[in-house]
């Protein structure tokens, strides 16, 4: 067997790598690379590598392992709030607030003026009440947790009537009937899949009822011969019967999106005006903030919710609270909201602006693919995502990349193309539509960063 240098010899030669990655990691990489070569050299007639080759392989191994698992990507899927891609991107103000909260000690549960213990909710409660008109507010880990906590706090071992048209499943195994059972409540199905009337609720309410719940059917629509009971009469019925009334709004646009030229979504403000006692919604959907679940409503209900020991198990960390507080502050200035909040900025982005971007990128992408594919501007339809406004599409523009191959090898060529874009330093995630690989440019803000890495598309022709 041809001689390989010793581990110590390679560590000495690669001292700059030791400086960058540390002795332990570099030793691991050296051993790995030597191990592979020892096996290879056991074959008769094989040739030992030179030192430069060994060092290059050691460096490659180190760089590969140093790439973090969780990292930024370009979301060009056309789904603005993509759950698998982290939903809402935070505003710069929120990012800075997270960094500040993470970097040092803070008054997370401490009242500076009084020098006494405080509550972490205090950093967001006033602002949430101001925006929604609620008497009180709290936050937990996500909206699923918010729904769970509301049910468990207000209706433990009691019945909860819900319309059969609203027994939803949200992606990731959030099914209303199962959440009810786990929260310790007995679901009472009301009405039929397509039609539920106020009398159905009236018949379902009795001495064992703990809470009436309405669920915003955020990810599907019931169409045709349908009827559901609006909040107002249902609130009236609940209050006459002395039963609290909760609504799970899900996507929960905090303010009316119509002012930004977008479709209208029910807001917590409106629900509270209509007499709902407790409203739950997500922080990282249309609100455009961090993952969390918001609960707003009456003082009395919120006091019960806060007393539940489960609240402690579902609480948010300081970085989430910092991000949410900074995001909520942006809502105080609606005129600049669409410019500062990335979710809204993407959704309200004028299609002409996206068109300009597309025109500039076509020649760059075409040249990076150097004749392997045709690139053209294409019309596409962006979606809100995360179950928000499932029927609504926002017209957008993108790049349609079409491999120059025969019909039979087209599927494989498209998959290779999609993979090549995913393997860029900042992975580009698009989607395959019909016979093309499509990049919806609505969410592309870092044009320069996108263009700069195109030269690294592999394989080269
Ligand atoms: C999205 C959604 C949920 C779950 O919210 P998470 O923040 O993802 O936990 C619950 N209910 C409705 C109606 C939703 O749209």
mmCIF file with all atom_site columns, C-alpha atoms and ligand atoms in Angstrom, residues 87 142-144 168 170 174 215-216 218 248-251 282 284-285 386, ligand 1:
data_model
loop_
_atom_site.group_PDB
_atom_site.id
_atom_site.type_symbol
_atom_site.label_atom_id
_atom_site.label_alt_id
_atom_site.label_comp_id
_atom_site.label_asym_id
_atom_site.label_entity_id
_atom_site.label_seq_id
_atom_site.pdbx_PDB_ins_code
_atom_site.Cartn_x
_atom_site.Cartn_y
_atom_site.Cartn_z
_atom_site.occupancy
_atom_site.B_iso_or_equiv
_atom_site.pdbx_formal_charge
_atom_site.auth_seq_id
_atom_site.auth_comp_id
_atom_site.auth_asym_id
_atom_site.auth_atom_id
_atom_site.pdbx_PDB_model_num
ATOM   1  C CA . UNK A 1 87  ? -44.212 31.606 6.701  1.00 0.00 ? 87  UNK A CA 1
ATOM   2  C CA . UNK A 1 142 ? -48.866 29.309 18.014 1.00 0.00 ? 142 UNK A CA 1
ATOM   3  C CA . UNK A 1 143 ? -52.527 29.459 17.078 1.00 0.00 ? 143 UNK A CA 1
ATOM   4  C CA . UNK A 1 144 ? -53.018 25.727 17.576 1.00 0.00 ? 144 UNK A CA 1
ATOM   5  C CA . UNK A 1 168 ? -61.520 21.840 9.805  1.00 0.00 ? 168 UNK A CA 1
ATOM   6  C CA . UNK A 1 170 ? -55.211 22.482 8.987  1.00 0.00 ? 170 UNK A CA 1
ATOM   7  C CA . UNK A 1 174 ? -54.405 20.060 13.378 1.00 0.00 ? 174 UNK A CA 1
ATOM   8  C CA . UNK A 1 215 ? -63.954 28.363 13.204 1.00 0.00 ? 215 UNK A CA 1
ATOM   9  C CA . UNK A 1 216 ? -62.983 30.489 10.248 1.00 0.00 ? 216 UNK A CA 1
ATOM   10 C CA . UNK A 1 218 ? -59.551 29.542 6.256  1.00 0.00 ? 218 UNK A CA 1
ATOM   11 C CA . UNK A 1 248 ? -60.777 30.888 15.721 1.00 0.00 ? 248 UNK A CA 1
ATOM   12 C CA . UNK A 1 249 ? -59.863 33.254 12.906 1.00 0.00 ? 249 UNK A CA 1
ATOM   13 C CA . UNK A 1 250 ? -56.688 31.471 11.866 1.00 0.00 ? 250 UNK A CA 1
ATOM   14 C CA . UNK A 1 251 ? -55.007 33.734 9.355  1.00 0.00 ? 251 UNK A CA 1
ATOM   15 C CA . UNK A 1 282 ? -51.764 33.285 14.161 1.00 0.00 ? 282 UNK A CA 1
ATOM   16 C CA . UNK A 1 284 ? -46.978 34.469 11.334 1.00 0.00 ? 284 UNK A CA 1
ATOM   17 C CA . UNK A 1 285 ? -49.756 34.466 8.750  1.00 0.00 ? 285 UNK A CA 1
ATOM   18 C CA . UNK A 1 386 ? -50.929 28.939 5.154  1.00 0.00 ? 386 UNK A CA 1
HETATM 19 C C1 . LIG B 2 .   ? -53.527 28.300 10.612 1.00 0.00 ? 1   LIG B C1 1
HETATM 20 C C2 . LIG B 2 .   ? -54.715 28.021 11.445 1.00 0.00 ? 1   LIG B C2 1
HETATM 21 C C3 . LIG B 2 .   ? -54.571 27.386 12.683 1.00 0.00 ? 1   LIG B C3 1
HETATM 22 C C4 . LIG B 2 .   ? -53.237 26.944 13.204 1.00 0.00 ? 1   LIG B C4 1
HETATM 23 O O1 . LIG B 2 .   ? -52.425 28.045 13.470 1.00 0.00 ? 1   LIG B O1 1
HETATM 24 P P1 . LIG B 2 .   ? -50.855 27.860 13.761 1.00 0.00 ? 1   LIG B P1 1
HETATM 25 O O2 . LIG B 2 .   ? -50.395 29.242 14.102 1.00 0.00 ? 1   LIG B O2 1
HETATM 26 O O3 . LIG B 2 .   ? -50.272 27.319 12.526 1.00 0.00 ? 1   LIG B O3 1
HETATM 27 O O4 . LIG B 2 .   ? -50.732 26.928 14.898 1.00 0.00 ? 1   LIG B O4 1
HETATM 28 C C5 . LIG B 2 .   ? -55.722 27.160 13.416 1.00 0.00 ? 1   LIG B C5 1
HETATM 29 N N1 . LIG B 2 .   ? -56.934 27.534 12.955 1.00 0.00 ? 1   LIG B N1 1
HETATM 30 C C6 . LIG B 2 .   ? -57.111 28.149 11.756 1.00 0.00 ? 1   LIG B C6 1
HETATM 31 C C7 . LIG B 2 .   ? -58.483 28.528 11.325 1.00 0.00 ? 1   LIG B C7 1
HETATM 32 C C8 . LIG B 2 .   ? -55.992 28.414 10.965 1.00 0.00 ? 1   LIG B C8 1
HETATM 33 O O5 . LIG B 2 .   ? -56.152 29.017 9.775  1.00 0.00 ? 1   LIG B O5 1
#
